[in-house]
mmCIF file of C-alpha atoms in Angstrom:
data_model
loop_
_atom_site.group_PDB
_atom_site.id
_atom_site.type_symbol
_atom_site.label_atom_id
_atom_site.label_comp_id
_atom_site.label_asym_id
_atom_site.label_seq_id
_atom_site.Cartn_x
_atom_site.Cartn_y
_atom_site.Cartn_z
ATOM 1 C CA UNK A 1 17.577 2.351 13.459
ATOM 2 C CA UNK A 2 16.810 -1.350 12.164
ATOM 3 C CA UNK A 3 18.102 -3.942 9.855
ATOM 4 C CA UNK A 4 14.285 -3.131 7.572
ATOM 5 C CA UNK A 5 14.611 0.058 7.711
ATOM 6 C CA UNK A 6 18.038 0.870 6.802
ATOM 7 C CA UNK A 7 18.572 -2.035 3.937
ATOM 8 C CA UNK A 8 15.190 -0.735 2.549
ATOM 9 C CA UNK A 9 15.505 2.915 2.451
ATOM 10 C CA UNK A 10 19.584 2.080 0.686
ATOM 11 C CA UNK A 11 17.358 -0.103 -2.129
ATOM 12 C CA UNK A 12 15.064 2.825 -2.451
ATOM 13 C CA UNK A 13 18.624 4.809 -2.843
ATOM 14 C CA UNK A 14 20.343 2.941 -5.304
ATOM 15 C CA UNK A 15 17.051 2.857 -7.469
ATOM 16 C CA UNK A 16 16.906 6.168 -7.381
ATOM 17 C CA UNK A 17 20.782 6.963 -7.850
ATOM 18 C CA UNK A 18 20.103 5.640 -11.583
ATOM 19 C CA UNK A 19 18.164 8.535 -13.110
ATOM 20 C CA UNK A 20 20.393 10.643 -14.986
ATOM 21 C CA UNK A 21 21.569 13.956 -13.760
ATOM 22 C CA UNK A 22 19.778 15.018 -10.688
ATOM 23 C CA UNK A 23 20.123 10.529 -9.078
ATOM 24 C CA UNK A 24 23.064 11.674 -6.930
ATOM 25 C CA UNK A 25 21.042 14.984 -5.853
ATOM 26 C CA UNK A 26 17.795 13.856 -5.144
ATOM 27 C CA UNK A 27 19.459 10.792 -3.097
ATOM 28 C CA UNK A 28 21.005 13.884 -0.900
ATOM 29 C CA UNK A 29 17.924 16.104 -0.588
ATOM 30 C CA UNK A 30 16.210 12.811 0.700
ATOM 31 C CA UNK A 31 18.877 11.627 2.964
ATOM 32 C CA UNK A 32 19.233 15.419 4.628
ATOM 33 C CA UNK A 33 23.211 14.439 4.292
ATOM 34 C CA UNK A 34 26.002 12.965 2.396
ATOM 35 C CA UNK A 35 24.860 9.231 3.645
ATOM 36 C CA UNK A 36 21.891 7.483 5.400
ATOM 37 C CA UNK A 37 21.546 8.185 9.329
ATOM 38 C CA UNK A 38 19.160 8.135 12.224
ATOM 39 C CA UNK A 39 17.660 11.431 11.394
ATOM 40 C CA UNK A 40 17.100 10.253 7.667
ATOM 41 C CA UNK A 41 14.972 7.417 9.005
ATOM 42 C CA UNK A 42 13.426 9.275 11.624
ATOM 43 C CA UNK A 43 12.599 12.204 9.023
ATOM 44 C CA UNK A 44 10.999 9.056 7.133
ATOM 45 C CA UNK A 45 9.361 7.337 9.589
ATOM 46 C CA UNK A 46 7.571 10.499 10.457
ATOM 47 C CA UNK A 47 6.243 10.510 6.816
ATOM 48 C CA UNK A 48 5.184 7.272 7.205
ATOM 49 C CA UNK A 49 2.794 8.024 9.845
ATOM 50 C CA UNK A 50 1.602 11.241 8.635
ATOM 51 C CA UNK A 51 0.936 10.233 4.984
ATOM 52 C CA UNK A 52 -1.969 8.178 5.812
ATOM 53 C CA UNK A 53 -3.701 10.590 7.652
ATOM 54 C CA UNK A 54 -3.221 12.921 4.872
ATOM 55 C CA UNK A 55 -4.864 10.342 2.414
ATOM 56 C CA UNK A 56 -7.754 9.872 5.459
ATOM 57 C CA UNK A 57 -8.392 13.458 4.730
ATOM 58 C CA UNK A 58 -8.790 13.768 0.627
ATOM 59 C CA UNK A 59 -10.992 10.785 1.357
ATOM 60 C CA UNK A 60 -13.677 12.357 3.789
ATOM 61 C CA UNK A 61 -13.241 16.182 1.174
ATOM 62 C CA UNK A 62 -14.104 13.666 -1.303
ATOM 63 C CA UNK A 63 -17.183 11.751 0.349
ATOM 64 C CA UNK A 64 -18.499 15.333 1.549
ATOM 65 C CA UNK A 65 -18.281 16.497 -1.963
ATOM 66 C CA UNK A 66 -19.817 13.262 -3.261
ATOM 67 C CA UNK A 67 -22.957 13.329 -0.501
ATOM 68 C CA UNK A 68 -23.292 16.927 -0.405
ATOM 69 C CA UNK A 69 -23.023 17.689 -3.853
ATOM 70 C CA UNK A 70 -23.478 14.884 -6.238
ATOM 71 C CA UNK A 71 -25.053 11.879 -5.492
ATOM 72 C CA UNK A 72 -26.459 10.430 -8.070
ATOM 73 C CA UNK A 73 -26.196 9.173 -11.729
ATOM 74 C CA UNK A 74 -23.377 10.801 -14.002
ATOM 75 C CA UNK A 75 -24.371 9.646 -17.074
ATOM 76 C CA UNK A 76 -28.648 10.359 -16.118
ATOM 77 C CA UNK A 77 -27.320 13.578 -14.474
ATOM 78 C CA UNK A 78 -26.644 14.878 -18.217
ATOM 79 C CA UNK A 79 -30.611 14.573 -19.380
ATOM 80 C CA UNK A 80 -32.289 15.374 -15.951
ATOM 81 C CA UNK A 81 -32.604 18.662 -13.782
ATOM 82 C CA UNK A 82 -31.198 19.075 -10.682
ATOM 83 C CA UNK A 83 -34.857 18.878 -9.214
ATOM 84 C CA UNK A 84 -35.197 15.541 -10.466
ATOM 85 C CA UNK A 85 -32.131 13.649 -9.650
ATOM 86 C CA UNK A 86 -32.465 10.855 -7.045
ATOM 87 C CA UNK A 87 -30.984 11.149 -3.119
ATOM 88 C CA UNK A 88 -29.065 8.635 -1.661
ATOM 89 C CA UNK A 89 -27.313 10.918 0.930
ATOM 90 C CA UNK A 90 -28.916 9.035 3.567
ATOM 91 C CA UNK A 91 -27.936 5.604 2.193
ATOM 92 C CA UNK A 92 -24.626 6.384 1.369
ATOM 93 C CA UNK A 93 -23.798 7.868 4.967
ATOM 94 C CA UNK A 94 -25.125 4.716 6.455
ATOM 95 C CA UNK A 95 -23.014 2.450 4.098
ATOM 96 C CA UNK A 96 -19.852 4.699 4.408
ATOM 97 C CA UNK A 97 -20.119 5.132 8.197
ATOM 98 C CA UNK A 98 -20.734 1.149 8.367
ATOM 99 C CA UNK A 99 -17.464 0.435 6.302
ATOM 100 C CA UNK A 100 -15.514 3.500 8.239
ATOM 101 C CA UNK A 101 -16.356 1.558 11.612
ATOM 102 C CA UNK A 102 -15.751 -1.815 10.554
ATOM 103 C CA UNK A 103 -12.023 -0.634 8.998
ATOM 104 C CA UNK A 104 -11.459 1.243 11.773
ATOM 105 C CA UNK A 105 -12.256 -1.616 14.391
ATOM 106 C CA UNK A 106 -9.944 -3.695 12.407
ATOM 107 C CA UNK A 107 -6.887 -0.767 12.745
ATOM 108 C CA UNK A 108 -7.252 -0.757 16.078
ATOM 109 C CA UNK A 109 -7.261 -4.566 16.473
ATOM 110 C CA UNK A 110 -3.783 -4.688 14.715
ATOM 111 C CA UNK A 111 -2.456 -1.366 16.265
ATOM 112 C CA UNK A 112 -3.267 -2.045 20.099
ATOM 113 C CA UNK A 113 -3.340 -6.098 20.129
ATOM 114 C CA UNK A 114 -2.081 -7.774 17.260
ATOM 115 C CA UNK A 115 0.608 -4.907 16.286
ATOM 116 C CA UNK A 116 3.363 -7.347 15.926
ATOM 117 C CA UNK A 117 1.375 -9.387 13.027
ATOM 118 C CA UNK A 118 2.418 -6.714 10.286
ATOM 119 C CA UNK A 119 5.918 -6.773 11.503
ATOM 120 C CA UNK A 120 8.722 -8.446 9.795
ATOM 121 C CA UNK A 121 11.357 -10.031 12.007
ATOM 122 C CA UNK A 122 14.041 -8.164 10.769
ATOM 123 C CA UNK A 123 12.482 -4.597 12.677
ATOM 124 C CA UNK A 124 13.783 -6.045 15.732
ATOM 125 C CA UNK A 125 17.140 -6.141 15.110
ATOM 126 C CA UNK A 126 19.599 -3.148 14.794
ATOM 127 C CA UNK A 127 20.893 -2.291 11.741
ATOM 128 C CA UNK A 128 24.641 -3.107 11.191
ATOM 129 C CA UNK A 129 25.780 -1.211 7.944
ATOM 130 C CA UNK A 130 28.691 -3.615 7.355
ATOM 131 C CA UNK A 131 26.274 -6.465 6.779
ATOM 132 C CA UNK A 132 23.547 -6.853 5.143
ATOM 133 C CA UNK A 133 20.443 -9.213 6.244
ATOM 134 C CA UNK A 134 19.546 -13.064 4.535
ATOM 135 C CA UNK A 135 16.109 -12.642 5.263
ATOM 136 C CA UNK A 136 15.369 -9.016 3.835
ATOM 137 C CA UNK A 137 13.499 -9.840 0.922
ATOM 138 C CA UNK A 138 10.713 -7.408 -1.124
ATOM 139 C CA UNK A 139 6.875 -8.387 -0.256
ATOM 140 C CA UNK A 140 5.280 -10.475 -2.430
ATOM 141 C CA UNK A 141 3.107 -8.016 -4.189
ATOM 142 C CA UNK A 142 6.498 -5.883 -4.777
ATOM 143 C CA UNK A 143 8.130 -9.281 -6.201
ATOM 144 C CA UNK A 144 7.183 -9.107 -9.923
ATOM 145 C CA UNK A 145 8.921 -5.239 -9.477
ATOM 146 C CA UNK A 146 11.903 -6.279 -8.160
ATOM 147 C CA UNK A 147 11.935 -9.152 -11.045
ATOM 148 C CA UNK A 148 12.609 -6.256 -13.119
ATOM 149 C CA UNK A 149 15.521 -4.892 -11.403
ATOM 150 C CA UNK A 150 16.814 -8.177 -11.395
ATOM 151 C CA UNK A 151 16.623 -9.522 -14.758
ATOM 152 C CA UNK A 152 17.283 -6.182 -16.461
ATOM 153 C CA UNK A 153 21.134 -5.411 -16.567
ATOM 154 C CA UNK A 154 20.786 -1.886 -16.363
ATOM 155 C CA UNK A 155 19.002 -0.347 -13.351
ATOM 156 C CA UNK A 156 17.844 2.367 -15.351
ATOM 157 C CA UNK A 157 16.310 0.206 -17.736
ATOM 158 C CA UNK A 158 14.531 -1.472 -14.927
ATOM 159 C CA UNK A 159 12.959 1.471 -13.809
ATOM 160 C CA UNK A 160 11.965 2.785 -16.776
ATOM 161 C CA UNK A 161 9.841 -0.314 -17.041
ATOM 162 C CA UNK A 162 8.621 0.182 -13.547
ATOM 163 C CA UNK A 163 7.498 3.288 -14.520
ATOM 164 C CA UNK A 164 5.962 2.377 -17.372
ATOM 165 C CA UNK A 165 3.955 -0.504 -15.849
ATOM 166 C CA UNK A 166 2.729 2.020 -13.529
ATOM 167 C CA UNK A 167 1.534 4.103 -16.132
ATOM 168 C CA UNK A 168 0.008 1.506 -18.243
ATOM 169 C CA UNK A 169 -2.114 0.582 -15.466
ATOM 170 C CA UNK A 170 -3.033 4.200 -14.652
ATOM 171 C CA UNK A 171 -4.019 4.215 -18.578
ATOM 172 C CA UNK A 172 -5.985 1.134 -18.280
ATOM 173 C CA UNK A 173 -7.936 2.101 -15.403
ATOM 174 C CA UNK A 174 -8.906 5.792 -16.671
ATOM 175 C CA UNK A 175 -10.077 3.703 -19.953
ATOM 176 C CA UNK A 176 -12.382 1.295 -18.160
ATOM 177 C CA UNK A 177 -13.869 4.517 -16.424
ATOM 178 C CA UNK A 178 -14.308 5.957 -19.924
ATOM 179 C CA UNK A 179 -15.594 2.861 -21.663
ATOM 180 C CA UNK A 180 -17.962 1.967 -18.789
ATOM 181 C CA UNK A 181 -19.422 4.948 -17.156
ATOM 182 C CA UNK A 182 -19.477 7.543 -20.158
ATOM 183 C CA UNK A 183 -18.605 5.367 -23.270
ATOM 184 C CA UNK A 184 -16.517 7.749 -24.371
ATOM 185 C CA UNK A 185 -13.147 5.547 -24.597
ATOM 186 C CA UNK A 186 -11.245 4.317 -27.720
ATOM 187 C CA UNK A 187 -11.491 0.580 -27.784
ATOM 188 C CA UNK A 188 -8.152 0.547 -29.742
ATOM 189 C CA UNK A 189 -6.453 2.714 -26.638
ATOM 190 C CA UNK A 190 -8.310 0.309 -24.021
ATOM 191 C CA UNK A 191 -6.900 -3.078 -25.825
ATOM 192 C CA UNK A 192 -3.754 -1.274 -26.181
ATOM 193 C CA UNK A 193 -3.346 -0.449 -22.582
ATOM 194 C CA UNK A 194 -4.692 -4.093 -21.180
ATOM 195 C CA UNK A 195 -2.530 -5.225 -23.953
ATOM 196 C CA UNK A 196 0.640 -2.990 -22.704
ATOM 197 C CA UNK A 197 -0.121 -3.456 -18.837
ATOM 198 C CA UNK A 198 -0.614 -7.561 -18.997
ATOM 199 C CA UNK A 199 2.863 -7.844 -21.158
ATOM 200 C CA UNK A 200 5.014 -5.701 -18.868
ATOM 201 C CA UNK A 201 3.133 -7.047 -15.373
ATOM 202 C CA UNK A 202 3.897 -11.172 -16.743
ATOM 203 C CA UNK A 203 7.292 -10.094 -17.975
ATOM 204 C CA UNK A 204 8.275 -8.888 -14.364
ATOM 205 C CA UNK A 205 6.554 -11.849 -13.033
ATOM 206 C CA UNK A 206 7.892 -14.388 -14.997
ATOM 207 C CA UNK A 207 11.478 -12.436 -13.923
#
């Protein structure tokens, strides 16, 4: 149990604690007891390392089901026969397996030689729960988030926000699919989303 772990999974927990109702409870069912102890952070830490395998997997179901089953045009696909739609399977396994091998030479390189580059110095020390850590500070594409928490007097209120940043941007991005690939998007709903995303992202920056 370390200083990074602990001190960040008791932020996570005191975020959390501020959603009406069910805060207190869902801090519990997460914890696995009344406070936060070595099985809590082991429980997590095993999440940790199986998430990304899980996310390896949609990936490759969704590459199979993009070579094997679509591969071409969406918006040609609409005014041609399946007969007469172009194959790239063959160029897209080539480019895929080309990326898959260069990211996974990469992983290795900072897994079995560089592994302490993506550590921060506080993972080496154990955790004392009576004080709490100078150095422990969010990363800096987390900054603008915790700006929010920070200049917002009500932790609630700062999540809210969070939340809907988050969703702005989700809203943004499914418009510039729409507007681009099938140009089926509102242009008032895509300004209002770039609008909406841009003013909550600099206001938690500028915080």
């Amino acid at each position: 149990c370390t200083m990074m772990s602990y001190w960040g999974l008791t932020v996570f927990s005191n975020t959390l604690a501020t959603v009406p109702v069910i805060g207190t409870w869902l801090c519990y069912w997460i914890w696995g007891s009344e406070y936060i102890n070595d099985f809590t952070l082991l429980k997590l830490h095993v999440l940790h390392v199986l998430l990304p395998f899980v996310l390896i997997l949609v990936i490759f179901m969704h590459l199979f089901c993009l070579h094997y089953f679509m591969s071409s045009d969406g918006f040609c696909d609409r005014f041609a026969f399946y007969c007469e739609r172009l194959c790239f399977c063959m160029w897209f396994y080539l480019r895929d397996m080309f990326l898959a091998f260069l990211i996974l030479f990469f992983v290795i390189y900072f897994i079995f030689i560089n592994w302490y580059f993506v550590f921060h110095e506080e993972s080496w020390v154990i955790v004392d729960t009576l004080k709490t850590s100078d150095k422990i500070l969010p990363e800096w594409f987390f900054l603008f988030l915790f700006g929010f928490l920070k200049a917002v007097p009500d932790k609630f209120t700062g999540l809210l926000l969070m939340v809907i940043l988050l969703f702005s941007l989700f809203l943004f991005i499914l418009n510039c699919i729409l507007w681009f690939v099938y140009c089926r998007s509102s242009l008032l709903w895509f300004t209002y989303s770039l609008i909406l995303f841009y003013s909550i992202f600099m206001s938690g920056f500028l915080a």
